[in-house]
PDB file of C-alpha atoms in Angstrom:
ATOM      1  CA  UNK A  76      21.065  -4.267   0.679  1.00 45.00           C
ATOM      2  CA  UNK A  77      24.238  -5.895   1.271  1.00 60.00           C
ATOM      3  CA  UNK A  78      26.738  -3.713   3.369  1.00 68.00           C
ATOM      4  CA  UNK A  79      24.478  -0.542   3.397  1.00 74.00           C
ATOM      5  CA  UNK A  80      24.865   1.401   6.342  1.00 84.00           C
ATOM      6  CA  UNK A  81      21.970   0.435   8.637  1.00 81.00           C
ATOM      7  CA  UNK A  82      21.055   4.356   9.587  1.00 87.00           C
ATOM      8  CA  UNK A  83      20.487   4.641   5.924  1.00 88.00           C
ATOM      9  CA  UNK A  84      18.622   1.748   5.290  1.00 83.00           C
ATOM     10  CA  UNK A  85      16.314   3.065   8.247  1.00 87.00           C
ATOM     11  CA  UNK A  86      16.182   6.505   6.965  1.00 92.00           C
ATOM     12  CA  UNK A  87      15.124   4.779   3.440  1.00 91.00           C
ATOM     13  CA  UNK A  88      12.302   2.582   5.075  1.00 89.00           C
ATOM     14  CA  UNK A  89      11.465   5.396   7.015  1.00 93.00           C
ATOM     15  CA  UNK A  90      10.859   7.615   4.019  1.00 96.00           C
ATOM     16  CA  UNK A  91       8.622   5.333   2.023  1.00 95.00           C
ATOM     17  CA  UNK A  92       6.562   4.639   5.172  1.00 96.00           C
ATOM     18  CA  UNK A  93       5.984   8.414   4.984  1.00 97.00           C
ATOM     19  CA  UNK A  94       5.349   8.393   1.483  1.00 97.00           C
ATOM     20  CA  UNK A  95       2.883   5.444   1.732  1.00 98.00           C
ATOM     21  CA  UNK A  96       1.101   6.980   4.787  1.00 97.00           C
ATOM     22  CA  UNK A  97       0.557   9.979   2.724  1.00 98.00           C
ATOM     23  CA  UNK A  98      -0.816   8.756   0.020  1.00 98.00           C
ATOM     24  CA  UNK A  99      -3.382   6.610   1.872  1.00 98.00           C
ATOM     25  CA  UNK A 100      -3.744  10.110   3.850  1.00 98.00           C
ATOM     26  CA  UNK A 101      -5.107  11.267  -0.430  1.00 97.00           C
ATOM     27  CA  UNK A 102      -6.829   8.369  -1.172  1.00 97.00           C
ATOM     28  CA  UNK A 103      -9.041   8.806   2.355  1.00 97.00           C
ATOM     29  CA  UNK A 104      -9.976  12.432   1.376  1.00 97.00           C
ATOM     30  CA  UNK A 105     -10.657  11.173  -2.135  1.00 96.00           C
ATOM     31  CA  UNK A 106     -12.936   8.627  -0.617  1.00 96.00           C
ATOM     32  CA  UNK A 107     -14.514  10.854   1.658  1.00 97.00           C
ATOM     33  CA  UNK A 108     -15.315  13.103  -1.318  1.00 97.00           C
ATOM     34  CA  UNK A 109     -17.086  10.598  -3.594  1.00 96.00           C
ATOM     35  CA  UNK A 110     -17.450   7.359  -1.380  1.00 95.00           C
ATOM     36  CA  UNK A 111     -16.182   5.624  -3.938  1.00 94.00           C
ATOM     37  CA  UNK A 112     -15.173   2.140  -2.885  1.00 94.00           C
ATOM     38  CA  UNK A 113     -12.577   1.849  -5.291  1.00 95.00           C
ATOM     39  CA  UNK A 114     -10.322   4.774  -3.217  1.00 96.00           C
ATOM     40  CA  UNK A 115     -11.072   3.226   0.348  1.00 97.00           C
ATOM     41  CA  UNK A 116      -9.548   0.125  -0.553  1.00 97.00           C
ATOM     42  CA  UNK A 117      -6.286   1.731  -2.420  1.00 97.00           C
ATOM     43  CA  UNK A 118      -6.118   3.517   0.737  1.00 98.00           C
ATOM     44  CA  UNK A 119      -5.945   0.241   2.780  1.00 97.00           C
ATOM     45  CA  UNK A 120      -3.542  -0.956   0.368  1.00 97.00           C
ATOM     46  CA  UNK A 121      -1.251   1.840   1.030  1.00 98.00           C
ATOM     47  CA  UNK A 122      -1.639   1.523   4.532  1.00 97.00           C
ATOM     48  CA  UNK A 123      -0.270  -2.294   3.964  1.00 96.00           C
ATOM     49  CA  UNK A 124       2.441  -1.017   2.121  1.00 96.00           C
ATOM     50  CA  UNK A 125       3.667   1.234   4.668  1.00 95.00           C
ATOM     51  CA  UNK A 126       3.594  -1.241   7.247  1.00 93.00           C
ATOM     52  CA  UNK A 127       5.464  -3.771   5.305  1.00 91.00           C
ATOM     53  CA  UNK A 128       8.352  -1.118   4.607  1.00 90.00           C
ATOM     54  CA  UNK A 129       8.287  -0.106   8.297  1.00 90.00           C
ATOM     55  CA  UNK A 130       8.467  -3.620  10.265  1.00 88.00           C
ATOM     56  CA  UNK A 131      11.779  -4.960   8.968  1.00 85.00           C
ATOM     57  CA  UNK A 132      12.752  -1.345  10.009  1.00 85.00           C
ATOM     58  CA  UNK A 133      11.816  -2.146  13.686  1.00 87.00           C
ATOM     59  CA  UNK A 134      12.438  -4.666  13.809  1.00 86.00           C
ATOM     60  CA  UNK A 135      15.808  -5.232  12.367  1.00 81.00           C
ATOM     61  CA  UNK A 136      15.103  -7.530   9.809  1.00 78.00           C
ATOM     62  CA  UNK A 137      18.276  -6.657   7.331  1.00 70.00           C
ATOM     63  CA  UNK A 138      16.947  -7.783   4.094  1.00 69.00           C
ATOM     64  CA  UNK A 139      13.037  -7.166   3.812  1.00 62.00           C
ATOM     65  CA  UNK A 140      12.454 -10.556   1.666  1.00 65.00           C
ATOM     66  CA  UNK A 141      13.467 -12.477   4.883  1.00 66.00           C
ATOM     67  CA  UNK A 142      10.439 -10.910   6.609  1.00 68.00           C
ATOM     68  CA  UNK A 143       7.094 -12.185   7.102  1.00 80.00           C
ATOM     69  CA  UNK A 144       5.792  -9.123   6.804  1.00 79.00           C
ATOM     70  CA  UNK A 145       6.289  -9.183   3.099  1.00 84.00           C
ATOM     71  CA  UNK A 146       3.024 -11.255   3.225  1.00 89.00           C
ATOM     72  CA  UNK A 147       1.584  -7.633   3.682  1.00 91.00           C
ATOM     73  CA  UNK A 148       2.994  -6.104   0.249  1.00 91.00           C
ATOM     74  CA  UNK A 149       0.937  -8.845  -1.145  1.00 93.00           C
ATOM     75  CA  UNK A 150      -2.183  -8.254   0.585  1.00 94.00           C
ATOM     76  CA  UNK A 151      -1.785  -4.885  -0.631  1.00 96.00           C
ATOM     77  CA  UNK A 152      -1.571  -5.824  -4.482  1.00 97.00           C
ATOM     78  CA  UNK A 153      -4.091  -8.458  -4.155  1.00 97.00           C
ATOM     79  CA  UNK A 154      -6.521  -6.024  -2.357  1.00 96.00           C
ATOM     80  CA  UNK A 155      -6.074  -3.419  -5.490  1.00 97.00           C
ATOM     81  CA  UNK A 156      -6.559  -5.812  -8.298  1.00 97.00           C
ATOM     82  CA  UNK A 157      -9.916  -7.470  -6.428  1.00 96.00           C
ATOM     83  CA  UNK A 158     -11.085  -4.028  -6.343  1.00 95.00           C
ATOM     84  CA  UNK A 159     -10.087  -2.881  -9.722  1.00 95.00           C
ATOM     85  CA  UNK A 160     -12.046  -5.895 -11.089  1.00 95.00           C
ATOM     86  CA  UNK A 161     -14.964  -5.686  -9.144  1.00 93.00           C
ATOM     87  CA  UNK A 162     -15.143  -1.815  -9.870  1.00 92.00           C
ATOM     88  CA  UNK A 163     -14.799  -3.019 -13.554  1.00 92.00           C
ATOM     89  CA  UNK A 164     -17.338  -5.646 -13.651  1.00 90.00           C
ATOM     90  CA  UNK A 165     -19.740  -3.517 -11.847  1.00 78.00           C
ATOM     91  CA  UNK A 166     -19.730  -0.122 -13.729  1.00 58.00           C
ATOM     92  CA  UNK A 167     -20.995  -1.726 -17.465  1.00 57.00           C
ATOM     93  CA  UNK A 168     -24.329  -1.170 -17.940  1.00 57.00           C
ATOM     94  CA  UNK A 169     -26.084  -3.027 -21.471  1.00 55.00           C
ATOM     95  CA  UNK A 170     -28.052  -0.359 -23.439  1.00 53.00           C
TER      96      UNK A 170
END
């Protein structure tokens, strides 16, 4: 964000880290429910996310695709499509 008022660009990051934490907060109690792999590693996911929108927060990194810590967005995505195909692959059973 070029020119954005830094207090809003930390109230921004600060908000999605929220959102993200919460919704790994769902996918937990959805997991705990039906131990269902599948939830405890979107949950993990989330958790990356959050963490990639929060360090370029505190650390001041002013545009988020100069951070490192974009590595963790990825780790996120990556995480959700292994599990997506594993829980795929594993759930077909030949009659």
């Amino acid at each position: 964000m070029n020119g954005a008022d830094p207090s809003t660009v930390a109230f921004m990051g600060g908000a999605l880290t929220a959102g993200y934490a919460i919704a790994a907060i769902f996918f937990l109690k959805f997991w705990a429910r039906t131990r269902d792999l599948l939830f405890l590693v979107f949950a993990a996911a989330f958790v990356m996310f959050a963490i990639n929108q929060a360090i370029p927060v505190l650390m001041g990194i002013p545009q988020e695709e100069q951070s490192p810590a974009y590595l963790f967005r990825l780790a996120g995505f990556v995480l959700i499509i292994i599990a997506v195909l594993v829980k795929n692959a594993g759930g077909r059973k030949e009659p």
